[in-house]
């Protein structure tokens, strides 16, 4: 069975869909759960909605990687206009935490026979992971938040003050218990279930965010010792291949949200596609991300331009292979999901005398940056319906573990050669040359390289916001104008190499400014509705 099916059980037992209301159709806890099968069902119910594209792919719109033209919930945080009254995307939600607390209460207070008692402990630890995951999402977004670890008996009891951020982090590190040998399955009984590797991966991400570098290294080493995960190396361009639906259970994936066409579908692809493909261009790359990709020989575009190897009029030539696997640029060969071929062109207002529907001025459903994301989409023919796919949402993959360990080593300023070896693994898999050790031979230079590697390796996988917050550079990269591609034109001659078809016009008059961003807060605002419901809750770290 490919997926953990959720729709049949998401309403069972959970005595609160949030902390402030009780569903009338919930099953009575006096009669449910009674059997091992009941408990298994309840555990699966805790998975419902624990992660989705909002916290994976779309999270990059909160950063200097992406832009959203049609959803103001994303825009207000990115451009600094979020307030308590207009918070934008809302991750302040205790629904999952309530489910997990209820599950743990039920299985702890009732005698339920299991044929294998160890199975119950595994289920409890899966649920503890899900609760820890949600707290990770919320504490890194809001800082001080109420820490609720038991069933709340009444609405009055739910009106708790915020717990200090450090104490919430300490609680999340109950991961130390569930990452022990035997606490969770190493290989899941069903795809999509929480494993020991997933728990360790969350520990890596949490500890990296809070600069607990020794813990990062130890957890990364434990993941390696499991002998389950490796960098995906299959196909002509392995980096591109690992994001295809057909390869979604590859050796690099530590945890993914399982999707099934029709039953538990993924609608992301239609939101990436441009107009001619029937999409909305909802989340698109900005020029800053484009410029972060190195040349294929390992030079930055600034270094290459200085010696005549990079021409900004033809900027898509000879770039990092991950650029072509991630970014759909003007001039590229493209095929829609019906197999119809065309040259992708978002630069020319008209093509062959006809209006170009993919041009940014034609509609808001055309990419406003003149770029689209082709990671997950390439080839589009893998999907019969771009609004209904079975593409899984990746939460953790092994490349993140390697680069997180490398970052921890660099920040500790120890084992810099070993850290470079880890970066080499990522670069070589992508088709890039090894690190130039003569150039990147200090902590500062390796830090610069590592940060660029994380940006291009994980573009539109939802890691960039945490990275720029952790590195304290959000105030630099989220301030000022955000640019689309400069204006330009595309030679539609198919005999011209696709990387050279676009000509990008230079000079300030050809620049396209999307918006002026102003970074105001490292934290997101707790919605005013939540503050109104709980007079004991104050958010002192968010300033307007």
Short mmCIF file of C-alpha atoms in Angstrom, two decimals:
data_model
loop_
_atom_site.label_atom_id
_atom_site.label_comp_id
_atom_site.label_asym_id
_atom_site.label_seq_id
_atom_site.Cartn_x
_atom_site.Cartn_y
_atom_site.Cartn_z
CA UNK A 1 0.00 0.00 0.00
CA UNK A 2 1.60 3.26 -1.13
CA UNK A 3 -0.01 5.66 1.24
CA UNK A 4 -1.19 6.11 4.79
CA UNK A 5 -4.87 6.74 4.13
CA UNK A 6 -6.21 9.53 6.26
CA UNK A 7 -9.64 10.57 5.12
CA UNK A 8 -11.53 7.77 6.87
CA UNK A 9 -10.16 8.35 10.31
CA UNK A 10 -9.30 12.01 10.65
CA UNK A 11 -12.42 12.71 12.72
CA UNK A 12 -12.14 9.78 15.14
CA UNK A 13 -11.63 10.36 18.87
CA UNK A 14 -10.01 13.77 18.61
CA UNK A 15 -11.89 15.64 21.29
CA UNK A 16 -10.80 18.99 19.88
CA UNK A 17 -10.10 20.14 16.35
CA UNK A 18 -8.31 23.02 18.06
CA UNK A 19 -8.12 24.16 21.65
CA UNK A 20 -11.36 26.07 21.52
CA UNK A 21 -14.04 23.79 20.10
CA UNK A 22 -15.28 20.20 20.37
CA UNK A 23 -16.73 18.29 17.40
CA UNK A 24 -20.15 16.75 18.03
CA UNK A 25 -19.46 13.80 15.72
CA UNK A 26 -16.38 12.53 17.57
CA UNK A 27 -16.39 8.96 18.84
CA UNK A 28 -16.83 8.54 22.57
CA UNK A 29 -13.61 7.85 24.45
CA UNK A 30 -15.61 5.56 26.73
CA UNK A 31 -15.97 3.04 23.90
CA UNK A 32 -13.05 3.88 21.66
CA UNK A 33 -10.29 2.83 21.32
CA UNK A 34 -10.57 -0.75 22.52
CA UNK A 35 -8.46 -2.84 20.17
CA UNK A 36 -5.03 -2.85 18.60
CA UNK A 37 -6.66 -1.99 15.26
CA UNK A 38 -8.36 1.03 16.86
CA UNK A 39 -5.03 2.33 18.12
CA UNK A 40 -3.37 1.81 14.75
CA UNK A 41 -6.18 3.82 13.17
CA UNK A 42 -5.82 6.63 15.69
CA UNK A 43 -2.07 6.82 15.15
CA UNK A 44 -2.60 7.20 11.41
CA UNK A 45 -5.10 9.97 12.12
CA UNK A 46 -2.38 11.98 13.82
CA UNK A 47 -0.54 12.13 10.49
CA UNK A 48 -3.36 14.05 8.81
CA UNK A 49 -2.01 17.39 7.62
CA UNK A 50 1.22 17.26 9.64
CA UNK A 51 3.08 18.69 6.66
CA UNK A 52 2.13 19.82 3.18
CA UNK A 53 3.34 22.06 0.41
CA UNK A 54 2.72 25.15 2.56
CA UNK A 55 5.62 24.19 4.79
CA UNK A 56 7.81 22.56 2.17
CA UNK A 57 7.81 24.01 -1.33
CA UNK A 58 5.98 27.29 -0.70
CA UNK A 59 8.02 28.23 2.33
CA UNK A 60 10.65 29.60 -0.06
CA UNK A 61 8.29 32.47 -0.88
CA UNK A 62 9.05 33.70 2.64
CA UNK A 63 12.66 34.11 1.56
CA UNK A 64 14.86 35.70 -1.07
CA UNK A 65 14.25 32.72 -3.38
CA UNK A 66 10.68 33.29 -4.44
CA UNK A 67 7.74 35.57 -5.10
CA UNK A 68 3.98 35.11 -5.02
CA UNK A 69 1.76 37.39 -7.06
CA UNK A 70 -1.66 35.94 -6.32
CA UNK A 71 -1.74 34.99 -2.63
CA UNK A 72 -1.39 37.88 -0.22
CA UNK A 73 -1.09 35.47 2.71
CA UNK A 74 2.42 34.72 1.52
CA UNK A 75 3.24 38.21 0.30
CA UNK A 76 2.64 40.08 3.57
CA UNK A 77 5.37 38.26 5.46
CA UNK A 78 7.89 38.41 2.63
CA UNK A 79 7.44 42.13 2.10
CA UNK A 80 7.30 43.03 5.79
CA UNK A 81 3.66 44.11 6.02
CA UNK A 82 2.41 41.27 8.24
CA UNK A 83 0.59 42.31 11.42
CA UNK A 84 -1.41 40.56 14.11
CA UNK A 85 -4.57 41.63 12.28
CA UNK A 86 -3.22 40.54 8.89
CA UNK A 87 -0.73 37.79 9.75
CA UNK A 88 -0.56 36.11 6.34
CA UNK A 89 0.13 32.39 6.49
CA UNK A 90 -0.93 31.06 9.88
CA UNK A 91 1.07 28.26 11.47
CA UNK A 92 -0.25 29.02 14.95
CA UNK A 93 -2.44 25.94 15.20
CA UNK A 94 -2.69 23.36 17.97
CA UNK A 95 -4.90 20.91 16.07
CA UNK A 96 -2.15 18.35 15.52
CA UNK A 97 -0.76 18.82 19.02
CA UNK A 98 -4.23 18.24 20.49
CA UNK A 99 -4.63 15.04 18.49
CA UNK A 100 -1.27 13.78 19.63
CA UNK A 101 -1.92 14.61 23.27
CA UNK A 102 -5.28 12.85 23.09
CA UNK A 103 -3.75 9.78 21.48
CA UNK A 104 -1.02 9.54 24.12
CA UNK A 105 -3.57 10.01 26.90
CA UNK A 106 -5.86 7.29 25.57
CA UNK A 107 -3.20 4.65 25.05
CA UNK A 108 -1.59 5.42 28.39
CA UNK A 109 -4.77 5.32 30.49
CA UNK A 110 -6.40 2.27 28.90
CA UNK A 111 -5.42 -1.38 28.89
CA UNK A 112 -5.39 -2.34 25.21
CA UNK A 113 -3.97 -5.69 24.25
CA UNK A 114 -1.24 -5.76 21.58
CA UNK A 115 0.06 -9.01 20.15
CA UNK A 116 3.49 -7.36 20.14
CA UNK A 117 3.78 -4.87 23.03
CA UNK A 118 6.72 -3.20 21.25
CA UNK A 119 4.33 -2.13 18.52
CA UNK A 120 2.43 0.11 20.90
CA UNK A 121 5.66 1.81 21.96
CA UNK A 122 6.57 2.43 18.32
CA UNK A 123 3.15 3.99 17.68
CA UNK A 124 3.49 6.22 20.72
CA UNK A 125 6.90 7.36 19.51
CA UNK A 126 5.57 8.10 16.02
CA UNK A 127 2.98 10.36 17.61
CA UNK A 128 5.57 11.98 19.86
CA UNK A 129 7.56 12.79 16.74
CA UNK A 130 4.53 14.40 15.08
CA UNK A 131 3.94 16.55 18.16
CA UNK A 132 7.62 17.53 18.25
CA UNK A 133 7.50 18.37 14.53
CA UNK A 134 4.56 20.72 15.01
CA UNK A 135 6.24 22.41 17.93
CA UNK A 136 9.36 22.84 15.80
CA UNK A 137 7.27 24.58 13.11
CA UNK A 138 5.66 26.89 15.64
CA UNK A 139 8.58 27.73 17.90
CA UNK A 140 10.86 28.67 15.01
CA UNK A 141 8.08 30.85 13.59
CA UNK A 142 6.73 32.49 16.78
CA UNK A 143 9.34 32.01 19.52
CA UNK A 144 7.60 31.91 22.90
CA UNK A 145 4.37 29.86 22.65
CA UNK A 146 2.23 27.89 25.10
CA UNK A 147 3.67 24.43 25.66
CA UNK A 148 0.78 21.98 26.03
CA UNK A 149 1.73 18.36 26.56
CA UNK A 150 -1.43 16.87 28.06
CA UNK A 151 -5.15 16.85 27.36
CA UNK A 152 -6.70 20.22 28.20
CA UNK A 153 -9.79 19.62 30.38
CA UNK A 154 -11.56 22.94 29.70
CA UNK A 155 -11.40 26.10 27.65
CA UNK A 156 -10.26 28.05 30.69
CA UNK A 157 -7.39 25.64 31.18
CA UNK A 158 -6.37 26.26 27.55
CA UNK A 159 -5.74 29.95 28.23
CA UNK A 160 -2.09 29.53 29.04
CA UNK A 161 0.74 32.06 28.91
CA UNK A 162 3.58 31.56 26.48
CA UNK A 163 6.42 29.25 27.44
CA UNK A 164 9.93 30.64 26.79
CA UNK A 165 11.33 29.56 23.43
CA UNK A 166 14.30 27.83 25.03
CA UNK A 167 11.99 25.65 27.16
CA UNK A 168 9.92 24.64 24.13
CA UNK A 169 13.13 23.66 22.33
CA UNK A 170 14.18 21.63 25.36
CA UNK A 171 10.84 19.80 25.23
CA UNK A 172 11.20 19.09 21.51
CA UNK A 173 14.48 17.43 22.29
CA UNK A 174 12.48 14.58 23.75
CA UNK A 175 13.58 13.38 20.33
CA UNK A 176 16.57 12.04 22.25
CA UNK A 177 14.27 9.36 23.66
CA UNK A 178 12.60 8.39 20.40
CA UNK A 179 15.84 8.22 18.43
CA UNK A 180 17.23 5.43 20.59
CA UNK A 181 17.76 2.00 19.11
CA UNK A 182 14.42 0.19 18.91
CA UNK A 183 12.25 3.19 19.73
CA UNK A 184 11.12 3.54 16.11
CA UNK A 185 11.32 1.33 13.06
CA UNK A 186 14.36 1.83 10.87
CA UNK A 187 12.45 0.65 7.81
CA UNK A 188 8.77 1.62 8.01
CA UNK A 189 6.00 -0.96 7.90
CA UNK A 190 4.14 1.46 5.63
CA UNK A 191 5.69 4.07 3.39
CA UNK A 192 5.33 7.51 4.88
CA UNK A 193 5.50 6.38 8.51
CA UNK A 194 7.91 8.01 10.93
CA UNK A 195 11.21 6.16 11.29
CA UNK A 196 14.26 6.47 13.46
CA UNK A 197 15.96 8.25 10.56
CA UNK A 198 13.17 10.82 10.41
CA UNK A 199 13.40 11.52 14.13
CA UNK A 200 17.16 11.97 13.84
CA UNK A 201 16.68 14.24 10.81
CA UNK A 202 14.34 16.50 12.79
CA UNK A 203 16.93 16.59 15.55
CA UNK A 204 19.55 17.66 12.99
CA UNK A 205 17.32 20.45 11.69
CA UNK A 206 16.30 21.67 15.14
CA UNK A 207 19.82 21.64 16.55
CA UNK A 208 21.25 23.38 13.51
CA UNK A 209 18.65 26.15 13.84
CA UNK A 210 19.60 26.67 17.48
CA UNK A 211 23.35 26.29 16.83
CA UNK A 212 23.79 23.09 18.84
CA UNK A 213 26.56 21.93 16.52
CA UNK A 214 27.87 18.92 18.45
CA UNK A 215 24.35 17.49 18.54
CA UNK A 216 23.99 18.07 14.79
CA UNK A 217 27.16 16.11 14.07
CA UNK A 218 26.23 13.27 16.42
CA UNK A 219 22.72 12.90 14.96
CA UNK A 220 24.05 13.05 11.40
CA UNK A 221 26.53 10.29 12.23
CA UNK A 222 23.72 8.17 13.67
CA UNK A 223 21.72 8.57 10.46
CA UNK A 224 24.71 7.43 8.43
CA UNK A 225 25.22 4.43 10.74
CA UNK A 226 21.68 3.22 10.00
CA UNK A 227 22.94 2.20 6.57
CA UNK A 228 19.58 3.03 4.95
CA UNK A 229 20.14 6.36 3.20
CA UNK A 230 22.45 7.63 0.50
CA UNK A 231 22.56 10.25 -2.23
CA UNK A 232 20.46 9.19 -5.19
CA UNK A 233 22.76 8.44 -8.13
CA UNK A 234 20.50 6.93 -10.82
CA UNK A 235 19.86 8.35 -14.28
CA UNK A 236 21.73 10.74 -16.54
CA UNK A 237 21.04 13.69 -14.19
CA UNK A 238 20.42 12.12 -10.76
CA UNK A 239 19.60 15.43 -9.08
CA UNK A 240 16.73 15.98 -11.50
CA UNK A 241 15.62 12.35 -11.36
CA UNK A 242 15.14 12.25 -7.59
CA UNK A 243 12.20 14.70 -7.78
CA UNK A 244 10.20 12.63 -10.27
CA UNK A 245 7.05 10.89 -9.06
CA UNK A 246 8.33 7.55 -10.37
CA UNK A 247 11.41 7.81 -8.12
CA UNK A 248 9.79 9.21 -4.99
CA UNK A 249 10.75 6.25 -2.79
CA UNK A 250 14.45 6.52 -3.60
CA UNK A 251 17.30 5.95 -1.15
CA UNK A 252 17.76 9.65 -0.42
CA UNK A 253 14.29 10.27 0.97
CA UNK A 254 14.19 10.07 4.77
CA UNK A 255 10.60 11.27 5.13
CA UNK A 256 7.93 12.40 2.67
CA UNK A 257 4.23 13.11 2.94
CA UNK A 258 2.63 10.41 0.82
CA UNK A 259 0.19 11.52 -1.84
CA UNK A 260 -2.13 9.45 -4.03
CA UNK A 261 -3.91 10.75 -7.11
CA UNK A 262 -7.67 11.19 -6.44
CA UNK A 263 -7.51 9.96 -2.81
CA UNK A 264 -4.95 12.27 -1.18
CA UNK A 265 -3.85 14.36 -4.12
CA UNK A 266 -1.14 16.95 -4.55
CA UNK A 267 -2.25 20.13 -6.35
CA UNK A 268 1.15 21.81 -6.38
CA UNK A 269 2.02 21.29 -10.02
CA UNK A 270 -0.81 23.42 -11.39
CA UNK A 271 0.38 26.24 -9.13
CA UNK A 272 3.87 26.08 -10.63
CA UNK A 273 2.82 25.87 -14.27
CA UNK A 274 2.61 28.93 -16.47
CA UNK A 275 -0.57 29.95 -18.31
CA UNK A 276 -0.08 28.05 -21.56
CA UNK A 277 0.32 24.86 -19.52
CA UNK A 278 -2.95 25.60 -17.70
CA UNK A 279 -1.34 26.82 -14.49
CA UNK A 280 -1.30 29.82 -12.19
CA UNK A 281 2.40 30.73 -11.78
CA UNK A 282 1.64 31.17 -8.11
CA UNK A 283 5.14 30.65 -6.73
CA UNK A 284 8.06 31.67 -8.90
CA UNK A 285 11.84 32.16 -8.57
CA UNK A 286 13.29 35.67 -8.41
CA UNK A 287 16.46 36.96 -10.03
CA UNK A 288 18.48 36.75 -6.82
CA UNK A 289 18.12 32.95 -6.84
CA UNK A 290 19.04 32.76 -10.53
CA UNK A 291 22.24 34.67 -9.85
CA UNK A 292 23.22 32.34 -7.00
CA UNK A 293 23.90 29.39 -9.32
CA UNK A 294 27.56 29.00 -10.23
CA UNK A 295 28.93 28.37 -13.67
CA UNK A 296 29.47 24.72 -14.52
CA UNK A 297 33.22 25.11 -13.85
CA UNK A 298 32.57 26.27 -10.26
CA UNK A 299 33.10 30.00 -10.74
CA UNK A 300 30.48 32.42 -9.47
CA UNK A 301 28.92 34.56 -12.18
CA UNK A 302 30.85 37.56 -10.83
CA UNK A 303 34.15 35.68 -11.08
CA UNK A 304 33.29 34.36 -14.51
CA UNK A 305 32.24 37.76 -15.87
CA UNK A 306 35.54 39.27 -14.74
CA UNK A 307 37.44 36.91 -17.05
CA UNK A 308 34.94 36.90 -19.91
CA UNK A 309 33.29 33.53 -19.18
CA UNK A 310 29.86 34.92 -18.30
CA UNK A 311 27.81 37.16 -20.52
CA UNK A 312 24.82 38.75 -18.75
CA UNK A 313 23.08 39.08 -22.12
CA UNK A 314 23.09 35.27 -22.37
CA UNK A 315 23.07 34.36 -18.67
CA UNK A 316 21.72 30.81 -18.97
CA UNK A 317 24.75 29.35 -20.70
CA UNK A 318 27.13 26.95 -18.92
CA UNK A 319 25.48 27.06 -15.48
CA UNK A 320 25.37 24.55 -12.62
CA UNK A 321 23.29 21.54 -13.79
CA UNK A 322 21.00 22.13 -10.80
CA UNK A 323 19.97 25.39 -12.46
CA UNK A 324 18.51 23.51 -15.43
CA UNK A 325 16.90 20.95 -13.11
CA UNK A 326 15.24 23.65 -11.00
CA UNK A 327 14.59 26.75 -13.10
CA UNK A 328 12.50 27.01 -16.26
CA UNK A 329 13.99 29.94 -18.17
CA UNK A 330 13.13 31.66 -21.44
CA UNK A 331 14.52 29.88 -24.47
CA UNK A 332 14.38 26.42 -22.90
CA UNK A 333 12.81 23.50 -24.72
CA UNK A 334 9.58 22.56 -22.98
CA UNK A 335 6.79 20.04 -23.31
CA UNK A 336 3.35 20.25 -21.73
CA UNK A 337 1.62 17.29 -20.08
CA UNK A 338 0.00 16.37 -23.40
CA UNK A 339 3.42 15.96 -25.03
CA UNK A 340 3.20 19.16 -27.09
CA UNK A 341 6.61 20.78 -27.55
CA UNK A 342 7.43 24.48 -27.58
CA UNK A 343 10.19 26.93 -26.78
CA UNK A 344 9.44 28.47 -23.40
CA UNK A 345 9.19 32.24 -23.85
CA UNK A 346 8.11 34.66 -21.14
CA UNK A 347 10.05 37.65 -22.51
CA UNK A 348 8.36 38.59 -25.79
CA UNK A 349 4.99 40.35 -25.59
CA UNK A 350 4.00 38.81 -28.92
CA UNK A 351 5.15 35.67 -30.73
CA UNK A 352 4.58 35.39 -34.47
CA UNK A 353 2.14 38.28 -34.29
CA UNK A 354 0.02 36.67 -31.55
CA UNK A 355 -0.20 37.78 -27.90
CA UNK A 356 2.05 35.70 -25.64
CA UNK A 357 -0.07 34.43 -22.76
CA UNK A 358 3.07 33.51 -20.80
CA UNK A 359 4.26 37.12 -20.72
CA UNK A 360 4.01 38.71 -17.29
CA UNK A 361 1.87 41.62 -18.57
CA UNK A 362 -0.74 39.32 -20.11
CA UNK A 363 -2.24 38.15 -16.80
CA UNK A 364 -1.42 37.49 -13.15
CA UNK A 365 -1.37 33.79 -14.00
CA UNK A 366 1.77 34.34 -16.06
CA UNK A 367 5.05 34.32 -14.15
CA UNK A 368 5.70 37.81 -12.87
CA UNK A 369 9.43 37.11 -12.73
CA UNK A 370 9.64 35.49 -16.18
CA UNK A 371 10.91 32.30 -14.49
CA UNK A 372 9.09 29.18 -13.35
CA UNK A 373 10.09 26.23 -11.17
CA UNK A 374 10.70 23.05 -13.16
CA UNK A 375 11.85 20.99 -10.19
CA UNK A 376 8.99 18.51 -9.60
CA UNK A 377 7.54 19.39 -13.04
CA UNK A 378 10.15 17.99 -15.41
CA UNK A 379 8.90 16.26 -17.47
CA UNK A 380 5.35 17.50 -17.22
CA UNK A 381 4.22 14.43 -19.19
CA UNK A 382 4.60 12.34 -16.02
CA UNK A 383 1.27 13.83 -14.86
CA UNK A 384 -1.99 13.13 -16.64
CA UNK A 385 -3.71 15.85 -14.60
CA UNK A 386 -1.58 18.73 -13.27
CA UNK A 387 -4.29 19.52 -10.70
CA UNK A 388 -4.38 15.99 -9.32
CA UNK A 389 -1.05 14.23 -8.90
CA UNK A 390 0.42 11.61 -6.59
CA UNK A 391 3.72 13.42 -6.14
CA UNK A 392 4.97 13.09 -2.56
CA UNK A 393 6.06 16.13 -0.54
CA UNK A 394 9.65 15.68 0.64
CA UNK A 395 10.21 16.62 4.28
CA UNK A 396 13.77 15.34 4.81
CA UNK A 397 16.35 13.97 2.41
CA UNK A 398 19.89 12.77 3.02
CA UNK A 399 21.57 15.68 1.20
CA UNK A 400 20.28 17.97 3.95
CA UNK A 401 21.94 15.82 6.59
CA UNK A 402 25.30 15.97 4.80
CA UNK A 403 25.24 19.74 4.33
CA UNK A 404 23.97 20.32 7.88
CA UNK A 405 26.85 18.28 9.25
CA UNK A 406 29.25 20.23 7.04
CA UNK A 407 27.82 23.52 8.33
CA UNK A 408 28.20 22.41 11.94
CA UNK A 409 31.85 21.52 11.30
CA UNK A 410 32.50 24.84 9.60
CA UNK A 411 30.87 26.83 12.41
CA UNK A 412 32.90 24.92 14.99
CA UNK A 413 35.95 25.71 12.80
CA UNK A 414 37.14 22.14 13.11
CA UNK A 415 37.52 19.38 10.54
CA UNK A 416 37.26 21.87 7.66
CA UNK A 417 38.74 19.31 5.28
CA UNK A 418 36.07 16.76 6.27
CA UNK A 419 33.38 19.41 5.84
CA UNK A 420 34.71 20.10 2.35
CA UNK A 421 34.55 16.37 1.58
CA UNK A 422 30.83 16.41 2.43
CA UNK A 423 30.22 19.39 0.16
CA UNK A 424 32.10 17.56 -2.59
CA UNK A 425 29.64 14.66 -2.35
CA UNK A 426 26.75 17.03 -3.03
CA UNK A 427 28.51 18.87 -5.84
CA UNK A 428 29.74 15.78 -7.64
CA UNK A 429 26.30 14.16 -7.59
CA UNK A 430 24.95 17.33 -9.19
CA UNK A 431 27.59 17.24 -11.93
CA UNK A 432 29.67 20.07 -10.48
CA UNK A 433 33.45 20.03 -9.92
CA UNK A 434 34.87 19.43 -6.48
CA UNK A 435 35.52 22.39 -4.23
CA UNK A 436 38.56 24.47 -5.17
CA UNK A 437 40.45 23.98 -1.91
CA UNK A 438 42.97 26.68 -2.72
CA UNK A 439 40.17 29.25 -2.90
CA UNK A 440 37.89 27.91 -0.17
CA UNK A 441 40.55 27.36 2.46
CA UNK A 442 39.27 29.32 5.46
CA UNK A 443 36.24 29.18 7.71
CA UNK A 444 34.86 32.37 6.15
CA UNK A 445 35.29 31.18 2.56
CA UNK A 446 33.86 27.73 3.31
CA UNK A 447 30.90 29.34 5.06
CA UNK A 448 30.24 31.41 1.93
CA UNK A 449 30.37 28.29 -0.24
CA UNK A 450 28.24 26.18 2.12
CA UNK A 451 25.51 28.80 2.22
CA UNK A 452 25.42 29.00 -1.56
CA UNK A 453 25.32 25.21 -1.82
CA UNK A 454 22.35 24.99 0.53
CA UNK A 455 20.52 27.66 -1.42
CA UNK A 456 20.81 26.00 -4.83
CA UNK A 457 20.62 22.39 -3.64
CA UNK A 458 17.39 22.96 -1.69
CA UNK A 459 15.72 25.67 -3.79
CA UNK A 460 11.94 25.40 -3.38
CA UNK A 461 12.19 22.66 -0.76
CA UNK A 462 11.28 25.01 2.08
CA UNK A 463 14.63 25.38 3.89
CA UNK A 464 15.69 28.86 2.83
CA UNK A 465 13.66 30.86 5.36
CA UNK A 466 15.15 28.98 8.30
CA UNK A 467 18.59 29.39 6.77
CA UNK A 468 18.48 33.17 6.41
CA UNK A 469 16.99 33.54 9.90
CA UNK A 470 19.62 31.24 11.41
CA UNK A 471 22.46 33.05 9.64
CA UNK A 472 21.03 36.45 10.65
CA UNK A 473 21.04 37.66 7.06
CA UNK A 474 17.27 38.05 6.59
CA UNK A 475 17.61 41.73 7.39
CA UNK A 476 20.02 42.01 4.45
CA UNK A 477 18.39 39.81 1.79
CA UNK A 478 14.76 40.75 2.53
CA UNK A 479 15.32 44.49 2.37
CA UNK A 480 15.10 46.55 -0.79
CA UNK A 481 13.87 45.88 -4.32
CA UNK A 482 13.07 42.36 -5.51
CA UNK A 483 13.81 41.85 -9.19
CA UNK A 484 12.34 39.76 -11.96
CA UNK A 485 14.36 38.98 -15.04
CA UNK A 486 15.35 42.05 -17.01
CA UNK A 487 13.35 42.58 -20.16
CA UNK A 488 14.59 40.66 -23.16
CA UNK A 489 13.72 38.64 -26.22
CA UNK A 490 13.91 35.04 -27.39
CA UNK A 491 15.09 33.79 -30.77
CA UNK A 492 12.55 31.07 -31.54
CA UNK A 493 14.90 29.23 -33.91
CA UNK A 494 15.07 25.64 -32.56
CA UNK A 495 18.50 25.12 -34.15
CA UNK A 496 20.04 27.57 -31.68
CA UNK A 497 21.20 25.93 -28.42
CA UNK A 498 18.45 26.49 -25.86
CA UNK A 499 20.79 28.12 -23.35
CA UNK A 500 21.62 30.85 -25.91
CA UNK A 501 18.20 31.68 -27.34
CA UNK A 502 17.33 34.36 -24.79
CA UNK A 503 18.93 37.78 -24.98
CA UNK A 504 18.57 39.75 -21.75
CA UNK A 505 18.68 43.50 -22.18
CA UNK A 506 21.06 45.35 -19.88
CA UNK A 507 20.82 48.64 -18.04
CA UNK A 508 18.57 50.07 -15.37
CA UNK A 509 15.81 50.92 -17.87
CA UNK A 510 15.34 47.21 -18.56
CA UNK A 511 15.09 46.14 -14.92
CA UNK A 512 11.76 44.86 -13.60
CA UNK A 513 11.12 45.55 -9.91
CA UNK A 514 8.46 43.31 -8.37
CA UNK A 515 8.19 44.98 -4.99
CA UNK A 516 10.18 46.81 -2.36
CA UNK A 517 10.63 44.57 0.64
CA UNK A 518 11.31 45.69 4.17
CA UNK A 519 12.35 43.12 6.75
CA UNK A 520 10.72 43.99 10.07
CA UNK A 521 10.60 40.87 12.24
CA UNK A 522 12.50 37.66 12.67
CA UNK A 523 9.29 36.17 14.09
CA UNK A 524 5.82 35.85 12.56
CA UNK A 525 2.85 37.56 14.22
CA UNK A 526 0.49 35.42 16.27
CA UNK A 527 -2.96 36.11 14.74
CA UNK A 528 -5.05 38.65 16.64
CA UNK A 529 -7.91 36.16 16.88
CA UNK A 530 -5.68 33.86 18.96
CA UNK A 531 -4.56 36.71 21.20
CA UNK A 532 -8.19 37.73 21.72
CA UNK A 533 -9.21 34.21 22.76
CA UNK A 534 -6.38 33.93 25.25
CA UNK A 535 -5.85 37.05 27.39
CA UNK A 536 -2.87 35.37 29.06
CA UNK A 537 -1.02 35.09 25.75
CA UNK A 538 1.31 37.96 24.89
CA UNK A 539 3.77 38.19 22.01
CA UNK A 540 6.60 40.48 22.98
CA UNK A 541 9.04 39.55 20.21
CA UNK A 542 6.96 40.89 17.29
CA UNK A 543 7.10 44.62 16.69
CA UNK A 544 5.18 46.62 14.11
#
